[in-house]
Amino acid sequence: MNTLPSLLAKPPKSPQLVWSMALLAAIALQAPFAHATEGALGRPIAGTSVLPNVGVVPPEPVTIVSLQQIYIDGSVGGSRQVPIAGTTAVGVDGKIALTLATMLKVWGGKGGWDFASGITLPYAWTEVTANLSSRYVGASQTDSASNLFDLYITPVVAGYHLSQTDHVALSFNFWAPTGRYDKNSLANTSLNNWTFVPQVAYTKYVPKYGLEFDAVAGLQFYTRNPATDYQNAPLFTLDVMGLKKFANGVGVGLVMGTVQQLGKDSGPTADRLDGFEGHDLSLGPIVTYDTVVAGKRPLSASVRWIPSVASTRRLKSTPSVMATATLAF
């Protein structure tokens, strides 16, 4: 199987180049959620934003569609107070299933840069159990919600080929509070704030050994939740992946991701919890597979298991699974 570095040297209309495009929905799939601040549930999930070829934007116009499924089952320890539903809870258990449908349009290039835009429509199911500490002392309550989550929009991705083996992509993304939110509910399908996410992605190939290295770094800036007066502090996220690809289309590798809070949260509830500042680290394996359907449409699939290995004031998840399928037209 040809590697992307050799394909990029071919004419833009090469069918093999279209093969590589299927993997580039990774650029728009940096949208998963969980592990932020308010409710210990927010936008980024450590280890989910990095995919194969994430730093590459193809020079040829193409449309890419992707479907992504994420499942998390985690908790914040029973002795830890968590801001949720406008109050605090002593311990939170949460289950989250996320389905994300993404469309990415690659427009072409100019001045050595290649450009794309994307949109992700997420659907969320969540179930939360919490021991409320302020309204009902010692009372455990369970709440669930299922609906469309906040829209994730990528106005622009700009990619640059540093060399045949080194590629970088810059993107600006944002979440719009389009989901349903009730400040008195434990479970919601929205964070009720705008979130702005500048990111940089990098891909490195070592064709001689069939190796690939990918990384995504980003910052997340939140507006204040007007319903609870809770202000999440900015977050720094970094996901890295090493992948070994074989001639039969199978790839195996390792993913590591971290979410680091930059400063303290603010607002009446956050102030009582000294800013509720935390971090998260996840590590796990990934398996990928690339093929062609209908004789010409490239299909890429992957599955990963990325449990939390260290977590402070975040939803620590042991089963954390993500599956992705991507098709290019």
Tab-separated table of C-alpha atoms in Angstrom:
chain	number	residue	atom	x	y	z
A	1	MET	CA	0.000	0.000	0.000
A	2	ASN	CA	1.345	3.429	-0.920
A	3	THR	CA	1.973	5.824	1.917
A	4	LEU	CA	0.650	9.366	1.927
A	5	PRO	CA	4.095	10.970	1.515
A	6	SER	CA	4.528	9.255	-1.883
A	7	LEU	CA	0.945	10.034	-2.888
A	8	LEU	CA	1.355	13.741	-2.270
A	9	ALA	CA	4.058	13.815	-4.917
A	10	LYS	CA	1.597	12.637	-7.572
A	11	PRO	CA	-0.814	14.818	-9.608
A	12	PRO	CA	-3.798	16.104	-7.581
A	13	LYS	CA	-6.281	13.999	-9.566
A	14	SER	CA	-4.538	10.729	-8.658
A	15	PRO	CA	-7.047	8.124	-7.353
A	16	GLN	CA	-4.488	7.077	-4.756
A	17	LEU	CA	-4.490	10.589	-3.350
A	18	VAL	CA	-8.245	10.344	-2.828
A	19	TRP	CA	-7.511	7.212	-0.753
A	20	SER	CA	-5.554	9.300	1.704
A	21	MET	CA	-8.319	11.895	1.899
A	22	ALA	CA	-10.640	9.509	3.685
A	23	LEU	CA	-8.551	9.730	6.813
A	24	LEU	CA	-8.642	13.504	6.916
A	25	ALA	CA	-11.998	13.762	8.619
A	26	ALA	CA	-9.839	13.582	11.722
A	27	ILE	CA	-9.414	17.323	11.265
A	28	ALA	CA	-13.108	17.896	11.887
A	29	LEU	CA	-13.506	15.107	14.431
A	30	GLN	CA	-11.881	17.011	17.272
A	31	ALA	CA	-15.256	17.441	18.862
A	32	PRO	CA	-15.736	14.906	21.624
A	33	PHE	CA	-16.780	15.917	25.121
A	34	ALA	CA	-16.427	15.006	28.816
A	35	HIS	CA	-13.901	15.845	31.521
A	36	ALA	CA	-14.091	19.628	31.812
A	37	THR	CA	-15.182	21.549	34.870
A	38	GLU	CA	-18.801	22.260	35.772
A	39	GLY	CA	-20.348	18.881	36.687
A	40	ALA	CA	-16.938	17.324	35.929
A	41	LEU	CA	-18.456	16.944	32.446
A	42	GLY	CA	-17.384	19.240	29.665
A	43	ARG	CA	-16.067	19.235	26.130
A	44	PRO	CA	-12.770	17.349	25.667
A	45	ILE	CA	-12.166	13.638	26.251
A	46	ALA	CA	-8.462	12.929	26.626
A	47	GLY	CA	-7.145	10.768	23.799
A	48	THR	CA	-10.003	11.197	21.293
A	49	SER	CA	-8.993	14.172	19.128
A	50	VAL	CA	-6.008	12.527	17.416
A	51	LEU	CA	-6.596	10.322	14.356
A	52	PRO	CA	-4.356	9.072	11.526
A	53	ASN	CA	-3.217	11.838	9.136
A	54	VAL	CA	-4.710	14.499	11.419
A	55	GLY	CA	-2.099	17.056	10.323
A	56	VAL	CA	-2.761	16.651	6.585
A	57	VAL	CA	-5.194	18.667	4.448
A	58	PRO	CA	-5.303	17.357	0.851
A	59	PRO	CA	-4.652	19.727	-2.069
A	60	GLU	CA	-7.682	18.430	-4.004
A	61	PRO	CA	-11.343	19.370	-3.325
A	62	VAL	CA	-13.239	16.478	-1.761
A	63	THR	CA	-16.158	15.861	0.614
A	64	ILE	CA	-15.639	13.587	3.613
A	65	VAL	CA	-18.307	12.207	5.933
A	66	SER	CA	-17.645	10.489	9.244
A	67	LEU	CA	-19.548	8.739	12.001
A	68	GLN	CA	-18.072	8.527	15.477
A	69	GLN	CA	-19.301	6.681	18.568
A	70	ILE	CA	-17.958	7.247	22.085
A	71	TYR	CA	-18.952	5.571	25.339
A	72	ILE	CA	-17.747	6.554	28.813
A	73	ASP	CA	-18.608	5.184	32.246
A	74	GLY	CA	-16.842	7.041	35.020
A	75	SER	CA	-17.032	8.669	38.412
A	76	VAL	CA	-15.648	11.329	40.712
A	77	GLY	CA	-14.842	9.860	44.147
A	78	GLY	CA	-17.525	9.972	46.846
A	79	SER	CA	-15.528	12.326	49.075
A	80	ARG	CA	-14.982	14.864	46.289
A	81	GLN	CA	-17.411	17.757	45.941
A	82	VAL	CA	-18.520	18.485	42.364
A	83	PRO	CA	-20.378	21.567	41.028
A	84	ILE	CA	-23.569	20.366	39.330
A	85	ALA	CA	-27.182	21.528	38.823
A	86	GLY	CA	-26.381	24.931	40.337
A	87	THR	CA	-25.201	23.365	43.599
A	88	THR	CA	-22.636	20.785	44.764
A	89	ALA	CA	-22.703	17.012	44.998
A	90	VAL	CA	-20.491	14.647	46.991
A	91	GLY	CA	-19.463	12.179	44.317
A	92	VAL	CA	-20.823	11.837	40.778
A	93	ASP	CA	-21.247	8.731	38.627
A	94	GLY	CA	-21.829	9.343	34.932
A	95	LYS	CA	-22.499	7.289	31.813
A	96	ILE	CA	-22.262	9.006	28.446
A	97	ALA	CA	-22.910	7.719	24.912
A	98	LEU	CA	-22.114	10.135	22.105
A	99	THR	CA	-22.840	9.795	18.397
A	100	LEU	CA	-21.215	12.398	16.142
A	101	ALA	CA	-21.948	12.853	12.432
A	102	THR	CA	-19.394	15.054	10.673
A	103	MET	CA	-19.118	16.497	7.180
A	104	LEU	CA	-15.837	18.040	6.040
A	105	LYS	CA	-15.457	19.962	2.782
A	106	VAL	CA	-11.958	20.444	1.366
A	107	TRP	CA	-11.922	23.547	-0.844
A	108	GLY	CA	-8.464	23.384	-2.430
A	109	GLY	CA	-5.327	25.437	-1.947
A	110	LYS	CA	-3.683	28.801	-2.428
A	111	GLY	CA	-0.182	30.061	-1.718
A	112	GLY	CA	1.031	26.677	-0.485
A	113	TRP	CA	-1.876	26.299	1.973
A	114	ASP	CA	-4.869	23.957	1.612
A	115	PHE	CA	-8.222	24.830	3.194
A	116	ALA	CA	-11.263	22.985	4.547
A	117	SER	CA	-14.402	23.583	6.640
A	118	GLY	CA	-16.588	21.238	8.663
A	119	ILE	CA	-19.615	20.804	10.903
A	120	THR	CA	-20.464	18.112	13.456
A	121	LEU	CA	-23.968	17.196	14.602
A	122	PRO	CA	-23.727	15.354	17.951
A	123	TYR	CA	-26.374	13.285	19.717
A	124	ALA	CA	-25.900	12.522	23.407
A	125	TRP	CA	-27.350	10.136	25.945
A	126	THR	CA	-26.243	10.608	29.528
A	127	GLU	CA	-27.165	9.240	32.954
A	128	VAL	CA	-25.887	10.899	36.107
A	129	THR	CA	-26.134	9.757	39.728
A	130	ALA	CA	-25.097	12.198	42.447
A	131	ASN	CA	-25.279	12.566	46.213
A	132	LEU	CA	-26.531	16.111	46.527
A	133	SER	CA	-24.825	17.876	49.402
A	134	SER	CA	-26.695	21.170	49.627
A	135	ARG	CA	-30.370	20.613	48.831
A	136	TYR	CA	-30.811	17.059	50.146
A	137	VAL	CA	-28.078	15.956	52.505
A	138	GLY	CA	-27.081	12.366	51.838
A	139	ALA	CA	-29.779	11.891	49.190
A	140	SER	CA	-28.721	10.072	46.034
A	141	GLN	CA	-30.522	11.078	42.850
A	142	THR	CA	-30.336	9.750	39.293
A	143	ASP	CA	-31.200	11.729	36.188
A	144	SER	CA	-30.909	10.952	32.476
A	145	ALA	CA	-31.183	12.920	29.241
A	146	SER	CA	-31.140	12.083	25.543
A	147	ASN	CA	-31.160	14.696	22.781
A	148	LEU	CA	-29.056	16.604	20.276
A	149	PHE	CA	-25.914	18.034	21.891
A	150	ASP	CA	-24.300	21.399	21.129
A	151	LEU	CA	-23.241	21.964	17.504
A	152	TYR	CA	-19.504	21.872	16.732
A	153	ILE	CA	-18.454	24.091	13.827
A	154	THR	CA	-15.087	24.364	12.079
A	155	PRO	CA	-15.101	27.513	9.902
A	156	VAL	CA	-11.556	26.975	8.675
A	157	VAL	CA	-8.756	24.424	8.633
A	158	ALA	CA	-5.492	25.472	6.956
A	159	GLY	CA	-2.938	22.797	6.117
A	160	TYR	CA	0.686	23.138	5.049
A	161	HIS	CA	3.053	20.432	3.790
A	162	LEU	CA	6.389	21.090	5.472
A	163	SER	CA	7.902	18.194	3.511
A	164	GLN	CA	6.863	14.851	2.024
A	165	THR	CA	6.883	13.389	5.539
A	166	ASP	CA	5.953	16.342	7.759
A	167	HIS	CA	2.571	18.095	7.716
A	168	VAL	CA	0.786	20.633	9.902
A	169	ALA	CA	-2.835	21.848	10.087
A	170	LEU	CA	-4.158	24.903	11.928
A	171	SER	CA	-7.855	25.156	12.748
A	172	PHE	CA	-10.340	27.369	14.537
A	173	ASN	CA	-13.425	25.658	15.966
A	174	PHE	CA	-16.292	26.550	18.259
A	175	TRP	CA	-19.204	24.978	20.136
A	176	ALA	CA	-22.597	26.681	19.989
A	177	PRO	CA	-25.043	26.127	22.916
A	178	THR	CA	-27.802	24.604	20.776
A	179	GLY	CA	-28.623	21.628	23.024
A	180	ARG	CA	-31.265	21.416	25.745
A	181	TYR	CA	-30.236	22.697	29.185
A	182	ASP	CA	-32.002	22.889	32.564
A	183	LYS	CA	-29.976	24.277	35.449
A	184	ASN	CA	-31.937	22.122	37.940
A	185	SER	CA	-31.179	18.855	36.104
A	186	LEU	CA	-28.250	16.581	36.891
A	187	ALA	CA	-28.118	15.378	33.265
A	188	ASN	CA	-28.122	17.798	30.332
A	189	THR	CA	-27.375	17.612	26.614
A	190	SER	CA	-25.736	21.040	26.538
A	191	LEU	CA	-23.124	22.957	28.516
A	192	ASN	CA	-25.077	26.196	28.004
A	193	ASN	CA	-21.998	28.148	26.949
A	194	TRP	CA	-19.990	29.046	23.869
A	195	THR	CA	-16.579	27.405	23.628
A	196	PHE	CA	-13.816	28.564	21.263
A	197	VAL	CA	-11.118	26.058	20.309
A	198	PRO	CA	-7.965	27.007	18.340
A	199	GLN	CA	-5.909	23.907	17.511
A	200	VAL	CA	-2.732	22.774	15.785
A	201	ALA	CA	-2.260	19.251	14.401
A	202	TYR	CA	0.948	17.578	13.221
A	203	THR	CA	1.651	14.375	11.275
A	204	LYS	CA	5.034	12.703	10.762
A	205	TYR	CA	5.629	9.691	8.477
A	206	VAL	CA	8.513	7.234	8.523
A	207	PRO	CA	7.780	5.322	5.268
A	208	LYS	CA	10.769	2.991	5.573
A	209	TYR	CA	9.255	1.338	8.654
A	210	GLY	CA	5.558	1.961	7.996
A	211	LEU	CA	5.341	4.244	11.015
A	212	GLU	CA	3.191	7.310	11.590
A	213	PHE	CA	3.154	9.815	14.453
A	214	ASP	CA	0.275	12.245	15.018
A	215	ALA	CA	-0.371	14.977	17.582
A	216	VAL	CA	-3.124	17.521	18.291
A	217	ALA	CA	-2.759	20.424	20.740
A	218	GLY	CA	-5.513	22.899	21.544
A	219	LEU	CA	-6.866	25.520	23.899
A	220	GLN	CA	-10.504	25.803	24.983
A	221	PHE	CA	-11.989	29.128	26.065
A	222	TYR	CA	-15.459	29.064	27.665
A	223	THR	CA	-18.034	31.799	28.087
A	224	ARG	CA	-19.910	31.995	31.379
A	225	ASN	CA	-22.955	29.765	31.911
A	226	PRO	CA	-25.702	32.415	32.373
A	227	ALA	CA	-28.036	29.991	34.161
A	228	THR	CA	-25.600	29.112	36.984
A	229	ASP	CA	-23.106	32.009	36.777
A	230	TYR	CA	-20.355	29.382	36.441
A	231	GLN	CA	-17.224	30.314	34.493
A	232	ASN	CA	-15.022	27.430	33.341
A	233	ALA	CA	-11.312	28.180	33.232
A	234	PRO	CA	-9.441	27.654	29.929
A	235	LEU	CA	-8.233	24.138	29.183
A	236	PHE	CA	-5.112	22.885	27.416
A	237	THR	CA	-5.445	19.570	25.581
A	238	LEU	CA	-2.767	17.386	23.998
A	239	ASP	CA	-3.296	14.030	22.282
A	240	VAL	CA	-0.499	12.014	20.651
A	241	MET	CA	-0.503	8.730	18.751
A	242	GLY	CA	2.078	6.319	17.368
A	243	LEU	CA	0.873	3.928	14.642
A	244	LYS	CA	2.387	0.987	12.753
A	245	LYS	CA	0.662	0.301	9.422
A	246	PHE	CA	0.798	-2.974	7.503
A	247	ALA	CA	0.340	-3.776	3.804
A	248	ASN	CA	-3.039	-5.461	4.407
A	249	GLY	CA	-4.566	-2.153	5.571
A	250	VAL	CA	-4.408	-2.890	9.302
A	251	GLY	CA	-2.697	-0.536	11.714
A	252	VAL	CA	-1.970	-0.855	15.436
A	253	GLY	CA	-0.744	1.764	17.841
A	254	LEU	CA	-0.898	3.588	21.142
A	255	VAL	CA	-2.785	6.776	22.063
A	256	MET	CA	-2.068	9.089	24.986
A	257	GLY	CA	-4.041	12.210	25.879
A	258	THR	CA	-4.184	14.812	28.606
A	259	VAL	CA	-6.510	17.649	29.667
A	260	GLN	CA	-4.957	20.336	31.863
A	261	GLN	CA	-6.947	23.165	33.416
A	262	LEU	CA	-5.240	26.568	33.197
A	263	GLY	CA	-6.279	28.370	36.365
A	264	LYS	CA	-9.372	28.174	38.543
A	265	ASP	CA	-13.053	28.204	37.681
A	266	SER	CA	-15.021	31.173	39.007
A	267	GLY	CA	-18.535	31.930	40.179
A	268	PRO	CA	-20.415	31.354	43.459
A	269	THR	CA	-20.246	27.535	43.328
A	270	ALA	CA	-16.687	27.383	41.991
A	271	ASP	CA	-15.466	29.783	44.667
A	272	ARG	CA	-16.809	27.478	47.395
A	273	LEU	CA	-14.744	24.655	45.860
A	274	ASP	CA	-11.550	26.737	45.575
A	275	GLY	CA	-11.817	26.897	41.790
A	276	PHE	CA	-12.359	23.159	41.177
A	277	GLU	CA	-9.076	22.970	39.256
A	278	GLY	CA	-8.140	19.570	37.810
A	279	HIS	CA	-6.517	17.473	35.115
A	280	ASP	CA	-6.808	14.136	33.347
A	281	LEU	CA	-4.495	11.607	31.631
A	282	SER	CA	-5.622	8.713	29.428
A	283	LEU	CA	-3.648	5.961	27.702
A	284	GLY	CA	-4.671	3.015	25.543
A	285	PRO	CA	-4.378	1.022	22.290
A	286	ILE	CA	-5.874	1.745	18.868
A	287	VAL	CA	-6.537	-0.492	15.840
A	288	THR	CA	-7.194	0.971	12.365
A	289	TYR	CA	-8.241	-0.461	8.992
A	290	ASP	CA	-8.218	1.128	5.519
A	291	THR	CA	-9.951	-0.218	2.417
A	292	VAL	CA	-11.909	0.852	-0.681
A	293	VAL	CA	-15.647	0.298	-1.208
A	294	ALA	CA	-17.543	0.329	-4.520
A	295	GLY	CA	-14.216	0.136	-6.281
A	296	LYS	CA	-13.283	3.760	-5.702
A	297	ARG	CA	-14.527	5.196	-2.388
A	298	PRO	CA	-11.929	5.000	0.386
A	299	LEU	CA	-13.165	3.831	3.782
A	300	SER	CA	-11.221	4.148	7.023
A	301	ALA	CA	-12.251	2.694	10.386
A	302	SER	CA	-10.715	2.619	13.841
A	303	VAL	CA	-11.471	1.590	17.402
A	304	ARG	CA	-9.619	2.567	20.576
A	305	TRP	CA	-9.800	1.930	24.300
A	306	ILE	CA	-8.487	4.888	26.317
A	307	PRO	CA	-9.182	4.592	30.064
A	308	SER	CA	-8.170	7.309	32.511
A	309	VAL	CA	-4.903	6.447	34.242
A	310	ALA	CA	-4.781	9.598	36.383
A	311	SER	CA	-7.562	12.049	37.106
A	312	THR	CA	-8.121	14.925	39.543
A	313	ARG	CA	-11.542	16.618	39.770
A	314	ARG	CA	-12.513	14.947	36.489
A	315	LEU	CA	-14.778	12.056	35.584
A	316	LYS	CA	-12.375	9.103	35.841
A	317	SER	CA	-13.405	6.488	33.296
A	318	THR	CA	-12.224	2.873	33.099
A	319	PRO	CA	-14.324	1.834	30.093
A	320	SER	CA	-13.729	4.631	27.586
A	321	VAL	CA	-14.250	3.392	24.029
A	322	MET	CA	-14.289	5.224	20.700
A	323	ALA	CA	-15.080	3.880	17.212
A	324	THR	CA	-14.862	5.884	13.964
A	325	ALA	CA	-15.786	5.234	10.321
A	326	THR	CA	-14.894	7.679	7.540
A	327	LEU	CA	-15.860	7.732	3.846
A	328	ALA	CA	-14.625	10.104	1.124
A	329	PHE	CA	-16.547	11.203	-1.991
